[in-house]
Amino acid sequence: MPAAITVHAPATTANLGPGFDTLGLALDLWNETRVSLEGERIVIHTHGEGEGQTLPAGEHLLVRAMRRVYEVCGHPFPQGLHLWAHNRIPWGSGLGSSAAAIVSGLLAANALLGNPLPSTELLLLAARLEGHSDNVAPALLGGLTVSLFQDEQVLVRPLPWRPFQVTVVLPEFSLPTQVSRRFLPQQVSLSQAVRNMARAFFVAQAFAEGDLTLLRQAMQDELHQPYRLPLIPGAQEALAAAQSLGAAVALSGAGPSLIAFSLPGMPPVAPAMQEAFARAGLRSRTFALQIAPQGASLRFQTG
Ligand code: HSE
């Protein structure tokens, strides 16, 4: 059995405009979590994002995910466990911090038990813990994914993509996913569903071709963004500012961050987006990222 395991898990953006709860993309911003079986209790050290906001160990998503694997495999959960979480993905940002924690916990626990669970089972456990599959799928597989979590199964496929430049602007505003989901309609009209469905196909094709013009046209949505953007001061203006500079822009996951796709040589979008948030009284942070081709990975230290 390895003495310690280190898991790297990427940030992810979900929805990509019209692909609500189905499309997801891995981004090259990584959380690093080292897990070792030692001591007689669960100890979690958090560095970077979320430092100083620690939860009781039993409520931590990393530990809950690990526990699920032990339960499913019928093994008693270890009493002594040390976790060092070096977080780069901001919490509650729309960048998949919970998916990264879940995937890290599942992969670490599975490795500690000698990898009894296949990746399909890990994806299903991850979707159950998260409640939807669109962040956990690219967190595990990397790149662009489409997934459907239904009837206790996850149907998933990697989709082809070409690189775009990615700019994420994260305002200092709290909008937990559970809260922002409460603002969504329970029903939409058939014509809205049809338009969204077509746009989601176009988003996938725009990624396959690296066609920013198509992505800009396709990245509109009628299922969630019209209800969520008004909840975030300055978000509609920031989105419009980036669009006017030629970028394809969407709310990242449930927000509050916005994600803009552009091509090299285009004007930077972050200053105009940050200015829009500032006018609404919000400070913001910017992340210049690339699409991550790989999903979460493990490294073992023996000793
Ligand atoms: N698809 C999810 C949502 C992503 O939009 O609520 C957030 O985790």
XYZ file of N, CA and C and ligand atoms in Angstrom, residues 14-15 20-21 130 132 134-135 177 181 224 228 253-254, ligand 1:
50
model
N -18.835 24.600 -16.343
C -19.988 23.814 -16.788
C -20.950 24.695 -17.573
N -21.776 24.057 -18.336
C -22.872 24.661 -19.120
C -22.420 25.235 -20.463
N -26.732 23.435 -20.425
C -27.015 23.387 -18.984
C -26.993 21.949 -18.446
N -26.171 21.738 -17.429
C -26.038 20.445 -16.732
C -25.478 19.323 -17.612
N -22.285 15.212 -6.325
C -22.404 16.591 -6.826
C -23.848 16.948 -7.198
N -25.122 16.624 -10.171
C -25.145 16.695 -11.640
C -23.751 16.289 -12.113
N -21.998 17.523 -14.977
C -21.268 18.321 -15.979
C -19.909 18.828 -15.527
N -19.668 19.018 -14.219
C -18.332 19.378 -13.758
C -17.461 18.148 -13.492
N -24.344 27.596 -5.570
C -25.081 26.904 -6.639
C -26.509 26.564 -6.210
N -29.692 27.849 -8.264
C -30.592 26.885 -8.945
C -32.056 27.137 -8.579
N -30.959 29.093 -18.156
C -30.483 29.502 -16.827
C -29.881 30.905 -16.778
N -30.048 33.959 -13.880
C -28.923 34.062 -12.947
C -28.140 35.364 -13.103
N -20.536 27.855 -15.089
C -21.347 27.052 -14.172
C -22.515 27.874 -13.667
N -22.704 27.849 -12.344
C -23.779 28.634 -11.746
C -23.321 30.039 -11.410
N -24.798 22.831 -14.225
C -24.656 23.350 -12.890
C -25.552 24.559 -12.738
C -23.226 23.712 -12.664
O -25.552 25.375 -13.650
O -26.232 24.687 -11.723
C -22.974 24.292 -11.293
O -22.250 23.436 -10.512
